[in-house]
Amino acid sequence: MISVVAWAQQKTIQERLGYPKDTKLLIVHADDLGVSHSENVASIYAMEKGVVSSASIMVPCPWFSEIAAYAKANPNTDLGLHMTLNSEWKSYKWRPVAPHDEVSSLLDEYGYLNETVEAFLKNAKLEEVEKELRSQIERAKQFGVDPTHLDAHMGAAFSTAKFLEVLIKLGHEYKIPVLISKDFSRALNIDYTAFVTDKDVIVDRVIIASGRDYHAGMESFYTQQLQALQPGLTVLLLHAAYDNDEMKAITVDHVDYGASWRQQDFNFFTSDKCKKLIADEKIKLVTWKEIRDKIVRK
Amino acid sequence: MISVVAWAQQKTIQERLGYPKDTKLLIVHADDLGVSHSENVASIYAMEKGVVSSASIMVPCPWFSEIAAYAKANPNTDLGLHMTLNSEWKSYKWRPVAPHDEVSSLLDEYGYLNETVEAFLKNAKLEEVEKELRSQIERAKQFGVDPTHLDAHMGAAFSTAKFLEVLIKLGHEYKIPVLISKDFSRALNIDYTAFVTDKDVIVDRVIIASGRDYHAGMESFYTQQLQALQPGLTVLLLHAAYDNDEMKAITVDHVDYGASWRQQDFNFFTSDKCKKLIADEKIKLVTWKEIRDKIVRK
């Protein structure tokens, strides 16, 4: 006799969601909502008019109020939380949601969240990570947002087994699916099997462009990825924003994920070419909300 | 025999600064630096190329790091602190510099600084106001900013005798001049005479456009004000930013001080017409730095 967990995980996610088992399921996911007005409006456009099926919000960021108001007014839009433990830009910063002195191990010398994941890992105390993540969920709920999923900005909250365990625990508590990825776990050598239940969903593959892909051309990279998509559940992570003054200034002096990168992501995932490709390749776009409501909150 | 204070205040500010006593001294002052990238770059341009002689920075705001880096790299630029006790915009918010739970009387239900001065006045505890103002000064110093003056965003820190007393006390402690205005004090019925010393400077007049002036036309308003300028020390407060997507989104749904208003301020104070008017009217532009170094730190 196999355990319930093993049974749930043996059935493919396609079957658990009610699709034929060889369906190519894809979540086209925009990260970083709330970081700027440019990111908010471009991402909303890419969801309303393009093929972006899901996105996640950074609660500590200055433009959180704007996207939270949108989420509250559009409860069918698939918006989760991009759990944020870093403030990575040079000229534009944010502070944690929890009281500073209760999460001081997460802060730099100026009281902002740390710039890098390395700095985060060096000092972060587990209980303070949990406190800040919980504060972000509670703050979102206070603004009328019912998050469809939880993921991790810059991967910080995924970066060790202990942090991932806390994130999954919060997901169970609030009945919100967490992006648990075979790829990430393999890359980081994290064994998540002890933390998951039959209510969790393990993503088969995560696709995200690298700096090399950006320099070789985003359209070419995404086209190849969509053409090569395999059955199972894939999450494609992108960052949509307009290449305008605000976004150029935010991303100044950073090598990757700049304003032009985000504009190219926006361009591709709002293009007719991308829509046709998804239809031609018989890719089924799904949302975290569908996963949440059919599996986690069933 | 008169007291030292009375003697200092009897001499005109022109004489104390070494100018003939009937000189028309003017500080053309941009408020709100740090609030946005748009405000930062427009204000810097208006100082470098236009007639803006002074400006002040909002330390709790998201773009503080950008303007602080500029201030550090340009120590001769006249940059003070726009002491900030409110976060007034609808979709774009900031938190205090001091730990939340030590200044909780200054916060709204979401942990942001209050939206209105009325809400601030309703709950603010004096010792928490002092703590937040001190934290803002210390944070600026930590970033390498040596403030030339202190003033008050939305007038909150000027709004009662007790708060003004705290601000003046901090000015004395850090040897930074505070904008003490006969006009403000009269309007608010605040008697500052017990708080000031011979190191303080009392501004004769403060000019700031109202909503009515904006609707009647900024160029007309500022032209009249400059043509009617009287001898003494006048401070003209303006808000320079570009009327771009970022600034439009920040100021959304607000009646006054919108993106177009700020663009018009920028346009006038970078215009040749304004420069010629200042020359024709024999107006002497001065800075808070000059006041600080000749009087407060003498």
XYZ file of C-alpha atoms in Angstrom:
596
model
C 0.000 0.000 0.000
C 1.380 3.386 -0.953
C 0.919 6.536 1.082
C -1.563 9.193 0.088
C 1.312 11.535 -0.634
C 3.032 9.037 -2.901
C -0.261 8.396 -4.688
C -0.940 12.072 -5.224
C 2.573 12.624 -6.450
C 2.404 9.510 -8.683
C -0.582 10.844 -10.558
C 0.571 13.482 -12.983
C -0.369 17.058 -12.259
C -2.281 17.052 -15.543
C -4.492 14.227 -14.237
C -4.908 15.874 -10.863
C -6.164 19.013 -12.655
C -8.467 17.016 -14.947
C -6.472 17.117 -18.185
C -5.181 14.216 -20.326
C -1.930 13.003 -18.864
C 0.254 14.049 -21.772
C -0.957 17.662 -21.798
C 1.691 20.353 -21.935
C 0.592 22.669 -19.114
C 2.253 26.050 -18.901
C 2.053 28.916 -16.433
C 3.423 32.049 -18.095
C 4.378 34.017 -15.012
C 5.390 37.662 -14.553
C 7.578 38.363 -11.511
C 8.157 41.573 -9.541
C 4.740 43.278 -9.551
C 4.711 46.172 -7.104
C 8.343 47.059 -7.727
C 7.444 50.038 -9.940
C 4.581 51.676 -11.776
C 6.189 50.605 -15.048
C 6.232 46.952 -13.956
C 2.628 47.147 -12.722
C 1.094 48.596 -15.867
C 3.145 46.494 -18.293
C 2.370 43.291 -16.382
C -1.341 44.071 -16.155
C -1.380 44.715 -19.907
C 0.489 41.456 -20.558
C -2.103 39.575 -18.488
C -5.144 41.335 -19.958
C -4.019 41.423 -23.612
C -1.067 39.060 -23.833
C -0.509 35.446 -22.805
C 0.778 36.002 -19.273
C -1.450 33.776 -17.136
C -0.103 34.520 -13.674
C 2.028 36.995 -11.733
C 3.307 37.666 -8.241
C 3.468 40.761 -6.083
C 6.266 42.152 -3.891
C 4.532 43.360 -0.732
C 7.329 45.514 0.761
C 7.764 47.574 -2.439
C 6.660 51.212 -2.887
C 4.092 50.439 -5.605
C 2.430 47.582 -3.704
C -0.668 49.709 -2.975
C -1.301 50.197 -6.679
C -1.189 46.524 -7.610
C -3.029 45.489 -4.440
C -5.921 47.767 -5.416
C -5.934 46.124 -8.864
C -5.886 42.644 -7.325
C -8.773 43.478 -5.014
C -10.819 44.890 -7.908
C -9.982 41.915 -10.165
C -10.225 38.820 -7.958
C -10.147 36.466 -10.958
C -6.719 37.673 -12.007
C -4.051 35.195 -10.971
C -1.915 37.147 -8.518
C 0.282 35.538 -5.904
C 3.008 36.864 -3.626
C 6.639 37.164 -4.638
C 8.023 36.752 -1.128
C 10.653 39.445 -0.850
C 13.765 39.272 1.309
C 15.981 41.554 -0.780
C 16.073 45.174 -1.955
C 18.535 44.738 -4.812
C 18.625 48.001 -6.761
C 21.199 50.731 -6.371
C 19.196 53.972 -6.191
C 15.744 52.761 -5.170
C 15.126 50.862 -1.941
C 12.492 49.402 0.347
C 12.218 48.269 3.941
C 10.643 45.092 5.402
C 6.961 44.846 6.329
C 7.606 43.516 9.855
C 8.918 45.954 12.502
C 12.636 46.542 11.809
C 13.926 45.418 15.148
C 12.015 42.141 14.947
C 13.694 41.254 11.625
C 17.038 42.987 12.023
C 18.937 39.946 10.735
C 17.375 40.610 7.299
C 18.512 44.241 7.038
C 21.558 46.045 5.766
C 23.281 48.844 7.661
C 20.671 51.346 6.381
C 17.602 49.414 7.482
C 16.740 48.195 3.976
C 16.366 44.529 3.063
C 19.739 43.146 1.945
C 20.978 43.857 -1.571
C 22.143 40.323 -2.372
C 21.031 36.774 -1.584
C 24.585 36.149 -0.317
C 24.200 38.907 2.284
C 20.775 37.531 3.172
C 22.146 34.014 3.676
C 25.022 35.270 5.786
C 22.863 36.782 8.527
C 19.233 35.699 8.218
C 17.704 34.041 11.269
C 15.076 31.431 10.494
C 12.456 32.820 12.875
C 12.911 36.309 11.417
C 12.481 34.962 7.876
C 9.223 33.362 8.988
C 8.115 36.575 10.687
C 8.769 38.689 7.592
C 7.128 36.203 5.192
C 4.089 35.935 7.446
C 3.910 39.742 7.700
C 3.901 39.994 3.901
C 1.026 37.493 3.613
C -0.943 39.248 6.331
C -0.345 42.664 4.784
C -1.579 41.403 1.404
C -4.708 40.010 3.033
C -5.238 43.313 4.862
C -5.276 45.013 1.428
C -7.928 42.579 0.182
C -5.591 40.337 -1.817
C -6.313 36.581 -1.695
C -2.974 35.251 -3.016
C -3.133 32.457 -5.584
C 0.405 31.227 -4.853
C 3.683 31.972 -3.105
C 7.067 32.166 -4.781
C 10.383 33.779 -3.921
C 11.998 36.956 -5.202
C 15.575 36.189 -6.277
C 14.974 32.703 -4.910
C 15.953 33.831 -1.402
C 13.087 32.056 0.360
C 13.873 28.909 -1.682
C 17.598 29.024 -1.082
C 17.990 26.542 1.785
C 15.961 23.545 2.948
C 15.079 25.352 6.186
C 13.725 28.438 4.419
C 11.819 26.334 1.889
C 10.318 24.337 4.745
C 9.057 27.559 6.354
C 7.595 28.759 3.070
C 5.816 25.436 2.488
C 4.560 25.494 6.078
C 3.068 28.957 5.495
C 1.540 27.706 2.243
C -0.170 24.879 4.153
C -1.349 27.218 6.885
C -2.896 29.741 4.479
C -3.919 27.108 1.883
C -1.866 28.766 -0.831
C 0.221 26.676 -3.265
C 3.976 27.246 -3.181
C 6.172 27.077 -6.263
C 8.094 23.887 -5.476
C 10.385 23.091 -8.358
C 12.314 19.943 -9.162
C 14.815 22.116 -11.047
C 15.490 24.541 -8.197
C 15.685 21.753 -5.642
C 18.129 19.767 -7.746
C 20.276 22.833 -8.412
C 20.369 23.724 -4.712
C 20.549 20.114 -3.507
C 17.402 20.536 -1.422
C 15.267 17.503 -0.600
C 11.720 18.786 -0.152
C 10.042 15.372 0.115
C 9.731 15.522 3.897
C 7.841 18.847 3.727
C 5.222 18.110 1.071
C 1.774 16.575 1.349
C -0.795 15.413 -1.198
C -1.979 19.024 -1.320
C 1.293 20.206 -2.817
C 2.104 20.437 -6.477
C 5.595 19.833 -7.744
C 6.427 21.816 -10.853
C 8.195 19.684 -13.448
C 10.280 22.433 -15.025
C 11.000 26.121 -14.546
C 12.169 28.186 -17.507
C 13.869 31.528 -17.010
C 16.078 33.451 -19.420
C 19.728 33.952 -18.488
C 21.948 36.864 -19.408
C 23.302 34.750 -22.253
C 19.784 34.144 -23.589
C 19.059 37.868 -23.401
C 22.163 38.727 -25.387
C 21.427 36.022 -27.963
C 17.886 37.374 -28.367
C 14.818 36.810 -26.242
C 12.458 35.995 -29.102
C 14.733 33.205 -30.250
C 15.119 31.831 -26.707
C 11.405 31.821 -25.866
C 10.463 30.409 -29.277
C 12.839 27.491 -28.778
C 11.571 26.890 -25.265
C 7.927 26.821 -26.335
C 8.687 24.565 -29.306
C 10.558 22.147 -27.044
C 7.983 22.173 -24.235
C 7.322 18.751 -22.734
C 4.161 17.299 -21.184
C 3.840 18.102 -17.508
C 3.637 21.412 -15.636
C 6.143 24.031 -16.676
C 6.431 27.502 -15.188
C 8.015 30.151 -17.384
C 9.238 33.123 -15.353
C 9.539 36.519 -17.002
C 9.722 40.190 -15.986
C 7.482 42.594 -17.883
C 7.994 46.355 -17.705
C 8.305 49.303 -20.045
C 11.798 50.483 -20.945
C 11.060 53.994 -19.677
C 12.848 56.543 -17.484
C 11.561 55.043 -14.241
C 12.623 51.500 -15.091
C 15.963 52.568 -16.560
C 16.731 54.461 -13.352
C 15.683 51.571 -11.096
C 17.837 49.036 -12.945
C 20.827 51.343 -13.419
C 24.245 49.649 -13.151
C 22.749 46.150 -12.975
C 23.909 43.616 -15.515
C 20.771 41.498 -15.793
C 16.987 42.093 -15.627
C 17.344 45.657 -16.906
C 14.684 47.875 -18.446
C 15.373 46.718 -22.010
C 15.249 43.057 -20.895
C 11.836 43.646 -19.317
C 10.579 45.472 -22.407
C 11.655 42.499 -24.559
C 9.825 40.112 -22.238
C 6.757 42.323 -22.518
C 7.046 42.494 -26.313
C 7.299 38.746 -26.775
C 4.507 37.725 -24.407
C 2.078 40.248 -25.881
C 2.928 39.343 -29.500
C 0.702 37.545 -31.986
C 3.661 35.318 -32.761
C 3.716 34.035 -29.185
C -0.041 33.442 -29.157
C 0.172 31.484 -32.422
C 3.098 29.441 -31.142
C 1.188 28.429 -28.011
C -1.792 27.389 -30.133
C 0.344 25.574 -32.716
C 2.252 23.666 -30.046
C -0.984 22.699 -28.305
C 0.182 24.223 -25.048
C -2.504 24.581 -22.379
C -2.084 27.763 -20.344
C -3.061 27.300 -16.706
C -3.006 29.421 -13.567
C -1.980 29.013 -9.957
C -5.549 29.902 -9.045
C -6.730 26.758 -10.844
C -4.178 24.711 -8.905
C -5.113 26.413 -5.655
C -8.840 25.949 -6.083
C -8.780 22.416 -7.610
C -6.123 20.904 -5.360
C -5.019 22.977 -2.374
C -8.433 24.268 -1.321
C -10.459 21.342 -2.632
C 20.851 96.953 27.211
C 19.308 94.577 24.697
C 19.880 90.835 24.652
C 22.150 89.163 22.113
C 19.103 87.528 20.571
C 17.272 90.793 20.226
C 20.370 92.395 18.738
C 20.811 89.586 16.182
C 17.167 89.741 15.265
C 17.256 93.558 15.062
C 19.978 93.503 12.432
C 18.454 92.552 9.130
C 19.315 89.166 7.701
C 20.890 91.004 4.755
C 23.305 92.729 7.115
C 24.040 89.535 9.021
C 24.975 87.899 5.697
C 27.097 90.877 4.615
C 24.768 92.479 2.066
C 23.373 96.037 1.958
C 20.338 96.182 4.196
C 17.832 96.813 1.431
C 18.883 93.804 -0.670
C 16.148 91.532 -1.936
C 17.450 88.104 -0.945
C 15.709 85.077 -2.406
C 16.071 81.358 -1.903
C 14.423 79.557 -4.827
C 13.729 76.220 -3.206
C 12.644 72.863 -4.668
C 10.773 70.567 -2.267
C 10.308 66.792 -2.275
C 13.639 65.471 -3.559
C 13.846 61.713 -3.079
C 10.136 61.194 -3.698
C 10.692 59.896 -7.238
C 13.287 59.596 -9.967
C 11.374 62.205 -11.951
C 11.573 64.690 -9.069
C 15.271 63.973 -8.532
C 16.424 64.486 -12.103
C 14.198 67.497 -12.788
C 15.270 69.186 -9.542
C 18.957 68.519 -10.167
C 18.586 69.995 -13.667
C 16.756 73.029 -12.257
C 19.612 73.589 -9.784
C 22.423 72.994 -12.283
C 20.927 74.847 -15.261
C 18.037 76.859 -13.855
C 17.714 79.353 -11.002
C 16.789 76.945 -8.210
C 19.314 77.740 -5.469
C 18.310 75.201 -2.829
C 16.317 72.015 -2.317
C 15.402 69.544 0.394
C 15.355 65.759 0.555
C 12.757 63.328 1.934
C 14.778 60.661 3.737
C 12.080 57.961 4.122
C 11.260 57.927 0.393
C 12.189 55.143 -2.055
C 14.469 57.330 -4.193
C 16.420 58.772 -1.239
C 19.502 56.675 -2.106
C 19.728 58.280 -5.528
C 19.620 61.873 -4.324
C 21.835 61.086 -1.312
C 24.525 59.780 -3.673
C 24.225 63.010 -5.676
C 24.458 65.122 -2.498
C 27.541 63.252 -1.337
C 29.226 63.678 -4.720
C 28.240 67.372 -4.924
C 28.831 68.807 -1.442
C 28.514 72.400 -2.677
C 24.961 71.849 -3.837
C 22.500 73.302 -1.356
C 20.575 70.270 -0.121
C 18.737 70.152 3.179
C 16.209 67.737 4.637
C 12.482 67.920 4.026
C 11.492 66.341 7.343
C 8.815 63.838 6.408
C 5.959 62.734 8.629
C 3.468 61.853 5.892
C 3.131 59.453 2.974
C 0.406 61.271 1.065
C -0.016 59.559 -2.301
C -2.614 56.963 -3.162
C -0.691 54.201 -4.968
C 2.872 54.788 -3.839
C 3.886 54.672 -0.180
C 6.792 54.751 2.236
C 7.472 53.789 5.822
C 9.312 55.714 8.591
C 13.072 55.529 9.103
C 12.849 54.721 12.833
C 11.728 51.206 13.868
C 7.947 50.986 13.370
C 7.055 50.083 16.899
C 9.042 53.009 18.289
C 7.070 55.499 16.176
C 3.730 53.734 15.939
C 1.796 56.938 16.702
C 2.973 58.276 13.304
C 1.693 55.324 11.259
C -1.519 54.385 9.539
C -3.117 50.954 9.804
C -0.760 49.623 7.108
C 2.475 50.741 8.740
C 2.988 53.687 6.373
C 3.387 57.273 7.538
C -0.041 58.942 7.711
C -1.657 60.204 4.535
C -2.784 63.579 5.891
C -1.493 66.183 8.335
C -4.861 65.926 10.099
C -4.300 62.202 10.762
C -0.738 62.990 11.868
C -1.941 65.639 14.328
C -4.611 63.366 15.720
C -2.229 60.672 16.974
C 1.377 61.861 16.916
C 3.284 61.664 20.206
C 5.899 64.355 20.677
C 8.694 61.965 21.632
C 7.976 59.822 18.569
C 8.079 62.857 16.300
C 11.489 63.711 17.750
C 12.668 60.122 17.314
C 11.617 59.990 13.651
C 13.065 63.421 12.824
C 16.344 62.524 14.520
C 16.420 59.188 12.671
C 16.016 61.019 9.364
C 18.907 63.375 10.149
C 21.119 60.493 11.279
C 20.236 58.416 8.209
C 21.148 61.333 5.921
C 24.492 61.728 7.700
C 25.086 57.985 7.392
C 24.711 58.397 3.610
C 27.287 61.193 3.594
C 24.819 64.088 3.369
C 25.672 67.221 5.402
C 22.271 68.958 5.381
C 22.258 72.689 4.722
C 18.862 73.235 6.375
C 15.755 71.561 7.781
C 12.214 72.194 6.642
C 8.936 70.270 6.857
C 7.099 68.231 4.238
C 3.458 69.362 4.133
C 4.316 71.582 7.101
C 3.678 68.710 9.525
C 6.776 69.353 11.645
C 5.880 73.086 11.716
C 2.250 72.539 12.551
C 2.246 73.080 16.327
C 4.470 75.032 18.700
C 5.638 71.802 20.334
C 6.702 70.190 17.049
C 8.384 73.382 15.861
C 10.251 73.566 19.161
C 11.561 70.022 18.641
C 12.630 70.833 15.090
C 14.453 73.989 16.201
C 16.091 72.043 19.042
C 17.381 69.490 16.527
C 18.593 72.322 14.316
C 20.591 73.742 17.234
C 21.976 70.341 18.162
C 23.164 69.551 14.612
C 23.998 73.186 13.754
C 21.612 73.209 10.813
C 19.358 76.215 10.122
C 15.622 75.578 10.276
C 13.110 77.310 8.040
C 11.388 79.529 10.613
C 8.836 81.668 8.871
C 6.943 84.707 10.093
C 4.177 83.809 7.631
C 3.744 80.220 8.800
C 3.900 81.190 12.455
C 1.321 83.925 12.014
C -1.005 81.631 10.053
C -0.720 78.885 12.672
C -0.653 81.287 15.635
C 2.682 79.893 16.811
C 4.984 82.072 18.889
C 8.521 80.846 18.211
C 10.322 83.637 20.078
C 11.032 81.476 23.117
C 12.788 78.822 20.996
C 15.131 80.950 18.894
C 18.637 82.204 19.579
C 20.964 84.615 17.787
C 22.000 81.672 15.615
C 18.552 81.395 14.086
C 17.362 83.136 10.990
C 13.767 84.232 10.620
C 12.548 84.214 7.061
C 10.596 87.355 6.219
C 8.263 85.835 3.651
C 7.467 82.452 2.144
C 5.925 82.259 -1.326
C 4.178 79.117 -2.512
C 1.655 78.716 -5.312
C -1.875 77.688 -4.421
C -4.289 75.657 -6.511
C -5.859 78.943 -7.620
C -2.472 80.258 -8.777
C -1.871 77.050 -10.702
C -5.178 77.296 -12.492
C -4.650 80.991 -13.258
C -1.217 80.176 -14.723
C 2.083 79.599 -12.982
C 4.155 81.895 -15.191
C 1.866 84.780 -14.396
C 1.901 84.027 -10.657
C 5.674 83.686 -10.354
C 6.308 86.747 -12.540
C 4.091 88.880 -10.304
C 5.742 87.526 -7.175
C 9.252 88.256 -8.431
C 8.273 91.734 -9.627
C 6.727 92.504 -6.226
C 9.568 91.049 -4.168
C 10.516 93.153 -1.133
C 13.863 93.639 0.585
C 14.543 90.980 3.211
C 14.833 87.209 2.973
C 12.142 85.477 0.957
C 11.894 81.735 0.373
C 9.986 80.653 -2.723
C 8.897 77.013 -2.473
C 8.310 75.018 -5.658
C 8.106 71.382 -6.760
C 10.061 70.434 -9.886
C 9.444 67.150 -11.694
C 8.780 65.932 -15.203
C 5.186 65.313 -16.211
C 5.938 61.692 -17.133
C 4.314 58.310 -16.476
C 5.989 57.861 -13.092
C 4.953 61.284 -11.777
C 1.438 61.057 -13.241
C 0.960 57.714 -11.483
C 2.325 58.966 -8.156
C 0.078 62.024 -8.104
C -3.025 60.250 -9.425
C -6.334 61.429 -7.939
C -4.727 64.320 -6.066
C -6.052 67.800 -6.703
C -2.887 69.830 -6.120
C 0.850 69.358 -6.704
C 0.258 67.013 -9.642
C 2.651 66.065 -12.419
C 1.633 68.943 -14.697
C 1.990 71.422 -11.809
C 5.532 70.194 -11.177
C 6.403 70.359 -14.874
C 5.211 73.978 -14.963
C 7.354 74.811 -11.934
C 10.296 73.176 -13.696
C 9.602 75.066 -16.920
C 9.431 78.478 -15.274
C 12.486 78.131 -13.049
C 14.657 76.868 -15.887
C 13.462 79.542 -18.329
C 15.484 82.466 -19.689
C 12.538 84.684 -18.825
C 12.904 83.845 -15.136
C 16.656 84.423 -15.205
C 16.178 87.818 -16.860
C 13.466 88.777 -14.367
C 15.724 87.993 -11.422
C 18.507 90.089 -12.966
C 16.169 92.970 -13.918
C 14.610 93.079 -10.458
C 18.063 93.040 -8.815
C 17.185 89.991 -6.784
C 20.115 88.324 -5.047
C 19.803 84.538 -4.984
C 21.172 83.007 -1.806
C 21.379 79.532 -0.312
C 20.750 77.910 3.039
C 24.366 76.771 2.934
C 25.464 80.408 2.990
C 23.204 81.038 5.983
C 24.421 77.877 7.697
C 28.101 78.608 7.187
C 27.996 82.386 7.810
C 25.633 82.366 10.781
C 24.787 78.995 12.288
C 28.257 77.442 12.123
C 30.229 80.671 12.367
